Amino acid sequence: EFRRVLFRSELLNPDNLDVHFFTGKFDKNKKEVYEGDISSDGGTVIWIEYDCSFGIEYPEVETQPLEQTEEWLEIVGNIHSKE
């Protein structure tokens, strides 16, 4: 697998960084869940500003809280990956 090496000046440039906030939760495979992660059922983990909590946003469905999801939630990617 090829990985690009970033020089210090590039690391200090915020345009080269993607910040992922850890939710404090894990999926059913014990994988850490971050804001911007995508679940196997098509939801996206988001920060809910008005509720000061994380949730899962689905197309055309009300956002669901990210509580007690470790039994069924499976993370398959994130909004920043090109896969």
PDB file of N, CA and C in Angstrom:
ATOM      1  N   GLU A   1       0.847  -1.176   0.000  1.00  0.00           N
ATOM      2  CA  GLU A   1       0.000   0.000   0.000  1.00  0.00           C
ATOM      3  C   GLU A   1       0.891   1.237   0.000  1.00  0.00           C
ATOM      4  N   PHE A   2       0.610   2.146  -0.908  1.00  0.00           N
ATOM      5  CA  PHE A   2       1.381   3.388  -1.004  1.00  0.00           C
ATOM      6  C   PHE A   2       0.809   4.430  -0.066  1.00  0.00           C
ATOM      7  N   ARG A   3       1.694   5.096   0.663  1.00  0.00           N
ATOM      8  CA  ARG A   3       1.275   6.200   1.538  1.00  0.00           C
ATOM      9  C   ARG A   3       2.130   7.412   1.226  1.00  0.00           C
ATOM     10  N   ARG A   4       1.475   8.547   1.077  1.00  0.00           N
ATOM     11  CA  ARG A   4       2.181   9.792   0.799  1.00  0.00           C
ATOM     12  C   ARG A   4       2.754  10.332   2.097  1.00  0.00           C
ATOM     13  N   VAL A   5       4.009  10.770   2.062  1.00  0.00           N
ATOM     14  CA  VAL A   5       4.657  11.355   3.227  1.00  0.00           C
ATOM     15  C   VAL A   5       4.400  12.849   3.213  1.00  0.00           C
ATOM     16  N   LEU A   6       3.920  13.375   4.346  1.00  0.00           N
ATOM     17  CA  LEU A   6       3.691  14.812   4.460  1.00  0.00           C
ATOM     18  C   LEU A   6       4.862  15.461   5.177  1.00  0.00           C
ATOM     19  N   PHE A   7       5.305  16.572   4.660  1.00  0.00           N
ATOM     20  CA  PHE A   7       6.352  17.329   5.313  1.00  0.00           C
ATOM     21  C   PHE A   7       5.746  18.186   6.412  1.00  0.00           C
ATOM     22  N   ARG A   8       6.573  18.619   7.361  1.00  0.00           N
ATOM     23  CA  ARG A   8       6.089  19.385   8.505  1.00  0.00           C
ATOM     24  C   ARG A   8       5.273  20.596   8.077  1.00  0.00           C
ATOM     25  N   SER A   9       5.717  21.325   7.053  1.00  0.00           N
ATOM     26  CA  SER A   9       4.983  22.504   6.598  1.00  0.00           C
ATOM     27  C   SER A   9       3.595  22.118   6.082  1.00  0.00           C
ATOM     28  N   GLU A  10       3.470  20.931   5.490  1.00  0.00           N
ATOM     29  CA  GLU A  10       2.173  20.462   5.009  1.00  0.00           C
ATOM     30  C   GLU A  10       1.273  20.058   6.167  1.00  0.00           C
ATOM     31  N   LEU A  11       1.858  19.466   7.211  1.00  0.00           N
ATOM     32  CA  LEU A  11       1.076  19.059   8.368  1.00  0.00           C
ATOM     33  C   LEU A  11       0.475  20.247   9.098  1.00  0.00           C
ATOM     34  N   LEU A  12       1.162  21.366   9.079  1.00  0.00           N
ATOM     35  CA  LEU A  12       0.690  22.562   9.769  1.00  0.00           C
ATOM     36  C   LEU A  12      -0.395  23.289   8.985  1.00  0.00           C
ATOM     37  N   ASN A  13      -0.617  22.884   7.748  1.00  0.00           N
ATOM     38  CA  ASN A  13      -1.642  23.499   6.912  1.00  0.00           C
ATOM     39  C   ASN A  13      -2.977  22.792   7.189  1.00  0.00           C
ATOM     40  N   PRO A  14      -3.964  23.518   7.752  1.00  0.00           N
ATOM     41  CA  PRO A  14      -5.231  22.868   8.086  1.00  0.00           C
ATOM     42  C   PRO A  14      -5.973  22.296   6.887  1.00  0.00           C
ATOM     43  N   ASP A  15      -5.644  22.747   5.673  1.00  0.00           N
ATOM     44  CA  ASP A  15      -6.297  22.196   4.482  1.00  0.00           C
ATOM     45  C   ASP A  15      -5.907  20.743   4.241  1.00  0.00           C
ATOM     46  N   ASN A  16      -4.805  20.287   4.859  1.00  0.00           N
ATOM     47  CA  ASN A  16      -4.326  18.919   4.670  1.00  0.00           C
ATOM     48  C   ASN A  16      -4.831  17.960   5.741  1.00  0.00           C
ATOM     49  N   LEU A  17      -5.656  18.456   6.658  1.00  0.00           N
ATOM     50  CA  LEU A  17      -6.086  17.636   7.781  1.00  0.00           C
ATOM     51  C   LEU A  17      -7.596  17.409   7.772  1.00  0.00           C
ATOM     52  N   ASP A  18      -8.008  16.231   8.146  1.00  0.00           N
ATOM     53  CA  ASP A  18      -9.408  15.921   8.400  1.00  0.00           C
ATOM     54  C   ASP A  18      -9.511  15.607   9.883  1.00  0.00           C
ATOM     55  N   VAL A  19     -10.319  16.358  10.610  1.00  0.00           N
ATOM     56  CA  VAL A  19     -10.484  16.140  12.040  1.00  0.00           C
ATOM     57  C   VAL A  19     -11.711  15.264  12.263  1.00  0.00           C
ATOM     58  N   HIS A  20     -11.516  14.196  12.990  1.00  0.00           N
ATOM     59  CA  HIS A  20     -12.597  13.263  13.296  1.00  0.00           C
ATOM     60  C   HIS A  20     -12.775  13.255  14.811  1.00  0.00           C
ATOM     61  N   PHE A  21     -13.937  13.645  15.306  1.00  0.00           N
ATOM     62  CA  PHE A  21     -14.189  13.665  16.734  1.00  0.00           C
ATOM     63  C   PHE A  21     -14.694  12.299  17.192  1.00  0.00           C
ATOM     64  N   PHE A  22     -14.008  11.734  18.182  1.00  0.00           N
ATOM     65  CA  PHE A  22     -14.399  10.446  18.751  1.00  0.00           C
ATOM     66  C   PHE A  22     -15.666  10.625  19.573  1.00  0.00           C
ATOM     67  N   THR A  23     -16.650   9.754  19.358  1.00  0.00           N
ATOM     68  CA  THR A  23     -17.940   9.874  20.031  1.00  0.00           C
ATOM     69  C   THR A  23     -17.939   9.257  21.428  1.00  0.00           C
ATOM     70  N   GLY A  24     -16.926   8.471  21.734  1.00  0.00           N
ATOM     71  CA  GLY A  24     -16.915   7.737  22.999  1.00  0.00           C
ATOM     72  C   GLY A  24     -17.640   6.409  22.888  1.00  0.00           C
ATOM     73  N   LYS A  25     -18.100   6.074  21.695  1.00  0.00           N
ATOM     74  CA  LYS A  25     -18.857   4.835  21.453  1.00  0.00           C
ATOM     75  C   LYS A  25     -18.047   3.891  20.562  1.00  0.00           C
ATOM     76  N   PHE A  26     -18.459   2.628  20.571  1.00  0.00           N
ATOM     77  CA  PHE A  26     -17.856   1.597  19.732  1.00  0.00           C
ATOM     78  C   PHE A  26     -18.966   0.887  18.976  1.00  0.00           C
ATOM     79  N   ASP A  27     -18.636   0.367  17.784  1.00  0.00           N
ATOM     80  CA  ASP A  27     -19.645  -0.383  17.042  1.00  0.00           C
ATOM     81  C   ASP A  27     -19.656  -1.839  17.522  1.00  0.00           C
ATOM     82  N   LYS A  28     -20.453  -2.679  16.875  1.00  0.00           N
ATOM     83  CA  LYS A  28     -20.589  -4.068  17.321  1.00  0.00           C
ATOM     84  C   LYS A  28     -19.299  -4.871  17.181  1.00  0.00           C
ATOM     85  N   ASN A  29     -18.352  -4.365  16.379  1.00  0.00           N
ATOM     86  CA  ASN A  29     -17.057  -5.024  16.205  1.00  0.00           C
ATOM     87  C   ASN A  29     -15.975  -4.397  17.077  1.00  0.00           C
ATOM     88  N   LYS A  30     -16.397  -3.576  18.052  1.00  0.00           N
ATOM     89  CA  LYS A  30     -15.497  -2.888  18.983  1.00  0.00           C
ATOM     90  C   LYS A  30     -14.603  -1.857  18.282  1.00  0.00           C
ATOM     91  N   LYS A  31     -15.056  -1.347  17.149  1.00  0.00           N
ATOM     92  CA  LYS A  31     -14.346  -0.306  16.403  1.00  0.00           C
ATOM     93  C   LYS A  31     -14.817   1.061  16.913  1.00  0.00           C
ATOM     94  N   GLU A  32     -13.879   1.984  17.136  1.00  0.00           N
ATOM     95  CA  GLU A  32     -14.231   3.317  17.604  1.00  0.00           C
ATOM     96  C   GLU A  32     -15.124   4.021  16.586  1.00  0.00           C
ATOM     97  N   VAL A  33     -16.104   4.773  17.079  1.00  0.00           N
ATOM     98  CA  VAL A  33     -17.043   5.486  16.220  1.00  0.00           C
ATOM     99  C   VAL A  33     -16.711   6.975  16.275  1.00  0.00           C
ATOM    100  N   TYR A  34     -16.525   7.582  15.092  1.00  0.00           N
ATOM    101  CA  TYR A  34     -16.168   8.995  14.968  1.00  0.00           C
ATOM    102  C   TYR A  34     -17.243   9.747  14.181  1.00  0.00           C
ATOM    103  N   GLU A  35     -17.318  11.049  14.437  1.00  0.00           N
ATOM    104  CA  GLU A  35     -18.178  11.909  13.629  1.00  0.00           C
ATOM    105  C   GLU A  35     -17.755  11.761  12.170  1.00  0.00           C
ATOM    106  N   GLY A  36     -18.714  11.601  11.272  1.00  0.00           N
ATOM    107  CA  GLY A  36     -18.418  11.427   9.857  1.00  0.00           C
ATOM    108  C   GLY A  36     -18.345   9.980   9.418  1.00  0.00           C
ATOM    109  N   ASP A  37     -18.416   9.042  10.368  1.00  0.00           N
ATOM    110  CA  ASP A  37     -18.423   7.627  10.001  1.00  0.00           C
ATOM    111  C   ASP A  37     -19.756   7.264   9.336  1.00  0.00           C
ATOM    112  N   ILE A  38     -19.696   6.240   8.491  1.00  0.00           N
ATOM    113  CA  ILE A  38     -20.879   5.762   7.780  1.00  0.00           C
ATOM    114  C   ILE A  38     -21.191   4.354   8.268  1.00  0.00           C
ATOM    115  N   SER A  39     -22.459   4.115   8.606  1.00  0.00           N
ATOM    116  CA  SER A  39     -22.870   2.804   9.107  1.00  0.00           C
ATOM    117  C   SER A  39     -23.298   1.896   7.959  1.00  0.00           C
ATOM    118  N   SER A  40     -23.368   0.616   8.252  1.00  0.00           N
ATOM    119  CA  SER A  40     -23.725  -0.367   7.228  1.00  0.00           C
ATOM    120  C   SER A  40     -25.144  -0.179   6.706  1.00  0.00           C
ATOM    121  N   ASP A  41     -25.991   0.507   7.464  1.00  0.00           N
ATOM    122  CA  ASP A  41     -27.364   0.741   7.006  1.00  0.00           C
ATOM    123  C   ASP A  41     -27.550   2.120   6.372  1.00  0.00           C
ATOM    124  N   GLY A  42     -26.430   2.779   6.024  1.00  0.00           N
ATOM    125  CA  GLY A  42     -26.491   4.026   5.268  1.00  0.00           C
ATOM    126  C   GLY A  42     -26.564   5.302   6.087  1.00  0.00           C
ATOM    127  N   GLY A  43     -26.467   5.196   7.386  1.00  0.00           N
ATOM    128  CA  GLY A  43     -26.490   6.386   8.232  1.00  0.00           C
ATOM    129  C   GLY A  43     -25.114   7.021   8.354  1.00  0.00           C
ATOM    130  N   THR A  44     -25.103   8.312   8.692  1.00  0.00           N
ATOM    131  CA  THR A  44     -23.859   9.050   8.899  1.00  0.00           C
ATOM    132  C   THR A  44     -23.850   9.597  10.318  1.00  0.00           C
ATOM    133  N   VAL A  45     -22.744   9.383  11.044  1.00  0.00           N
ATOM    134  CA  VAL A  45     -22.624   9.882  12.407  1.00  0.00           C
ATOM    135  C   VAL A  45     -22.389  11.390  12.357  1.00  0.00           C
ATOM    136  N   ILE A  46     -23.230  12.133  13.075  1.00  0.00           N
ATOM    137  CA  ILE A  46     -23.144  13.592  13.075  1.00  0.00           C
ATOM    138  C   ILE A  46     -23.184  14.117  14.510  1.00  0.00           C
ATOM    139  N   TRP A  47     -22.768  15.379  14.675  1.00  0.00           N
ATOM    140  CA  TRP A  47     -22.916  16.090  15.940  1.00  0.00           C
ATOM    141  C   TRP A  47     -24.225  16.862  15.872  1.00  0.00           C
ATOM    142  N   ILE A  48     -25.089  16.660  16.878  1.00  0.00           N
ATOM    143  CA  ILE A  48     -26.365  17.358  16.936  1.00  0.00           C
ATOM    144  C   ILE A  48     -26.193  18.562  17.849  1.00  0.00           C
ATOM    145  N   GLU A  49     -26.075  19.714  17.250  1.00  0.00           N
ATOM    146  CA  GLU A  49     -25.756  20.949  17.977  1.00  0.00           C
ATOM    147  C   GLU A  49     -26.780  21.258  19.062  1.00  0.00           C
ATOM    148  N   TYR A  50     -28.060  21.243  18.719  1.00  0.00           N
ATOM    149  CA  TYR A  50     -29.097  21.644  19.672  1.00  0.00           C
ATOM    150  C   TYR A  50     -29.229  20.681  20.853  1.00  0.00           C
ATOM    151  N   ASP A  51     -28.786  19.448  20.677  1.00  0.00           N
ATOM    152  CA  ASP A  51     -28.902  18.426  21.710  1.00  0.00           C
ATOM    153  C   ASP A  51     -27.562  18.163  22.405  1.00  0.00           C
ATOM    154  N   CYS A  52     -26.487  18.747  21.852  1.00  0.00           N
ATOM    155  CA  CYS A  52     -25.127  18.550  22.382  1.00  0.00           C
ATOM    156  C   CYS A  52     -24.802  17.059  22.518  1.00  0.00           C
ATOM    157  N   SER A  53     -25.085  16.313  21.450  1.00  0.00           N
ATOM    158  CA  SER A  53     -24.810  14.881  21.454  1.00  0.00           C
ATOM    159  C   SER A  53     -24.586  14.404  20.023  1.00  0.00           C
ATOM    160  N   PHE A  54     -24.110  13.173  19.897  1.00  0.00           N
ATOM    161  CA  PHE A  54     -23.925  12.573  18.582  1.00  0.00           C
ATOM    162  C   PHE A  54     -25.173  11.793  18.200  1.00  0.00           C
ATOM    163  N   GLY A  55     -25.413  11.689  16.899  1.00  0.00           N
ATOM    164  CA  GLY A  55     -26.538  10.929  16.393  1.00  0.00           C
ATOM    165  C   GLY A  55     -26.201  10.324  15.050  1.00  0.00           C
ATOM    166  N   ILE A  56     -27.140   9.554  14.526  1.00  0.00           N
ATOM    167  CA  ILE A  56     -26.974   8.955  13.196  1.00  0.00           C
ATOM    168  C   ILE A  56     -28.042   9.564  12.302  1.00  0.00           C
ATOM    169  N   GLU A  57     -27.585  10.198  11.239  1.00  0.00           N
ATOM    170  CA  GLU A  57     -28.484  10.845  10.283  1.00  0.00           C
ATOM    171  C   GLU A  57     -28.707   9.913   9.102  1.00  0.00           C
ATOM    172  N   TYR A  58     -29.975   9.705   8.772  1.00  0.00           N
ATOM    173  CA  TYR A  58     -30.360   8.854   7.647  1.00  0.00           C
ATOM    174  C   TYR A  58     -31.084   9.701   6.603  1.00  0.00           C
ATOM    175  N   PRO A  59     -30.936   9.351   5.327  1.00  0.00           N
ATOM    176  CA  PRO A  59     -31.709  10.063   4.308  1.00  0.00           C
ATOM    177  C   PRO A  59     -33.214   9.857   4.533  1.00  0.00           C
ATOM    178  N   GLU A  60     -33.943  10.939   4.562  1.00  0.00           N
ATOM    179  CA  GLU A  60     -35.407  10.918   4.645  1.00  0.00           C
ATOM    180  C   GLU A  60     -35.964  10.274   5.918  1.00  0.00           C
ATOM    181  N   VAL A  61     -35.142  10.156   6.959  1.00  0.00           N
ATOM    182  CA  VAL A  61     -35.584   9.614   8.244  1.00  0.00           C
ATOM    183  C   VAL A  61     -35.051  10.537   9.339  1.00  0.00           C
ATOM    184  N   GLU A  62     -35.785  10.654  10.429  1.00  0.00           N
ATOM    185  CA  GLU A  62     -35.362  11.494  11.538  1.00  0.00           C
ATOM    186  C   GLU A  62     -34.036  10.995  12.121  1.00  0.00           C
ATOM    187  N   THR A  63     -33.172  11.923  12.486  1.00  0.00           N
ATOM    188  CA  THR A  63     -31.882  11.581  13.087  1.00  0.00           C
ATOM    189  C   THR A  63     -32.104  10.797  14.380  1.00  0.00           C
ATOM    190  N   GLN A  64     -31.328   9.731  14.550  1.00  0.00           N
ATOM    191  CA  GLN A  64     -31.445   8.869  15.715  1.00  0.00           C
ATOM    192  C   GLN A  64     -30.281   9.122  16.675  1.00  0.00           C
ATOM    193  N   PRO A  65     -30.521   9.083  17.992  1.00  0.00           N
ATOM    194  CA  PRO A  65     -29.425   9.263  18.947  1.00  0.00           C
ATOM    195  C   PRO A  65     -28.436   8.107  18.860  1.00  0.00           C
ATOM    196  N   LEU A  66     -27.188   8.397  19.181  1.00  0.00           N
ATOM    197  CA  LEU A  66     -26.128   7.385  19.092  1.00  0.00           C
ATOM    198  C   LEU A  66     -25.960   6.666  20.433  1.00  0.00           C
ATOM    199  N   GLU A  67     -27.011   6.476  21.155  1.00  0.00           N
ATOM    200  CA  GLU A  67     -26.945   5.794  22.444  1.00  0.00           C
ATOM    201  C   GLU A  67     -27.315   4.326  22.261  1.00  0.00           C
ATOM    202  N   GLN A  68     -26.653   3.478  23.000  1.00  0.00           N
ATOM    203  CA  GLN A  68     -26.937   2.038  23.010  1.00  0.00           C
ATOM    204  C   GLN A  68     -26.931   1.437  21.605  1.00  0.00           C
ATOM    205  N   THR A  69     -25.909   1.777  20.838  1.00  0.00           N
ATOM    206  CA  THR A  69     -25.818   1.278  19.462  1.00  0.00           C
ATOM    207  C   THR A  69     -24.799   0.161  19.311  1.00  0.00           C
ATOM    208  N   GLU A  70     -24.058  -0.162  20.373  1.00  0.00           N
ATOM    209  CA  GLU A  70     -22.960  -1.113  20.250  1.00  0.00           C
ATOM    210  C   GLU A  70     -23.404  -2.504  19.831  1.00  0.00           C
ATOM    211  N   GLU A  71     -24.670  -2.849  20.036  1.00  0.00           N
ATOM    212  CA  GLU A  71     -25.154  -4.178  19.677  1.00  0.00           C
ATOM    213  C   GLU A  71     -25.427  -4.329  18.185  1.00  0.00           C
ATOM    214  N   TRP A  72     -25.791  -3.240  17.492  1.00  0.00           N
ATOM    215  CA  TRP A  72     -26.194  -3.363  16.085  1.00  0.00           C
ATOM    216  C   TRP A  72     -25.413  -2.487  15.127  1.00  0.00           C
ATOM    217  N   LEU A  73     -24.795  -1.406  15.594  1.00  0.00           N
ATOM    218  CA  LEU A  73     -24.104  -0.469  14.701  1.00  0.00           C
ATOM    219  C   LEU A  73     -22.822  -1.085  14.138  1.00  0.00           C
ATOM    220  N   GLU A  74     -22.648  -0.974  12.817  1.00  0.00           N
ATOM    221  CA  GLU A  74     -21.415  -1.430  12.176  1.00  0.00           C
ATOM    222  C   GLU A  74     -20.921  -0.320  11.277  1.00  0.00           C
ATOM    223  N   ILE A  75     -19.694   0.144  11.527  1.00  0.00           N
ATOM    224  CA  ILE A  75     -19.086   1.208  10.734  1.00  0.00           C
ATOM    225  C   ILE A  75     -18.404   0.584   9.517  1.00  0.00           C
ATOM    226  N   VAL A  76     -18.700   1.136   8.334  1.00  0.00           N
ATOM    227  CA  VAL A  76     -18.136   0.587   7.095  1.00  0.00           C
ATOM    228  C   VAL A  76     -17.253   1.587   6.356  1.00  0.00           C
ATOM    229  N   GLY A  77     -17.178   2.812   6.836  1.00  0.00           N
ATOM    230  CA  GLY A  77     -16.348   3.826   6.180  1.00  0.00           C
ATOM    231  C   GLY A  77     -16.595   5.172   6.818  1.00  0.00           C
ATOM    232  N   ASN A  78     -16.128   6.230   6.129  1.00  0.00           N
ATOM    233  CA  ASN A  78     -16.393   7.586   6.606  1.00  0.00           C
ATOM    234  C   ASN A  78     -16.517   8.520   5.414  1.00  0.00           C
ATOM    235  N   ILE A  79     -17.013   9.726   5.688  1.00  0.00           N
ATOM    236  CA  ILE A  79     -17.292  10.676   4.626  1.00  0.00           C
ATOM    237  C   ILE A  79     -16.019  11.208   3.965  1.00  0.00           C
ATOM    238  N   HIS A  80     -14.873  10.994   4.590  1.00  0.00           N
ATOM    239  CA  HIS A  80     -13.614  11.526   4.053  1.00  0.00           C
ATOM    240  C   HIS A  80     -12.858  10.531   3.187  1.00  0.00           C
ATOM    241  N   SER A  81     -13.158   9.235   3.322  1.00  0.00           N
ATOM    242  CA  SER A  81     -12.411   8.233   2.546  1.00  0.00           C
ATOM    243  C   SER A  81     -12.912   8.228   1.112  1.00  0.00           C
ATOM    244  N   LYS A  82     -12.027   7.862   0.237  1.00  0.00           N
ATOM    245  CA  LYS A  82     -12.357   7.838  -1.200  1.00  0.00           C
ATOM    246  C   LYS A  82     -12.735   6.431  -1.642  1.00  0.00           C
ATOM    247  N   GLU A  83     -12.984   5.531  -0.706  1.00  0.00           N
ATOM    248  CA  GLU A  83     -13.301   4.130  -1.037  1.00  0.00           C
ATOM    249  C   GLU A  83     -14.765   3.974  -1.359  1.00  0.00           C
TER     250      GLU A  83
END
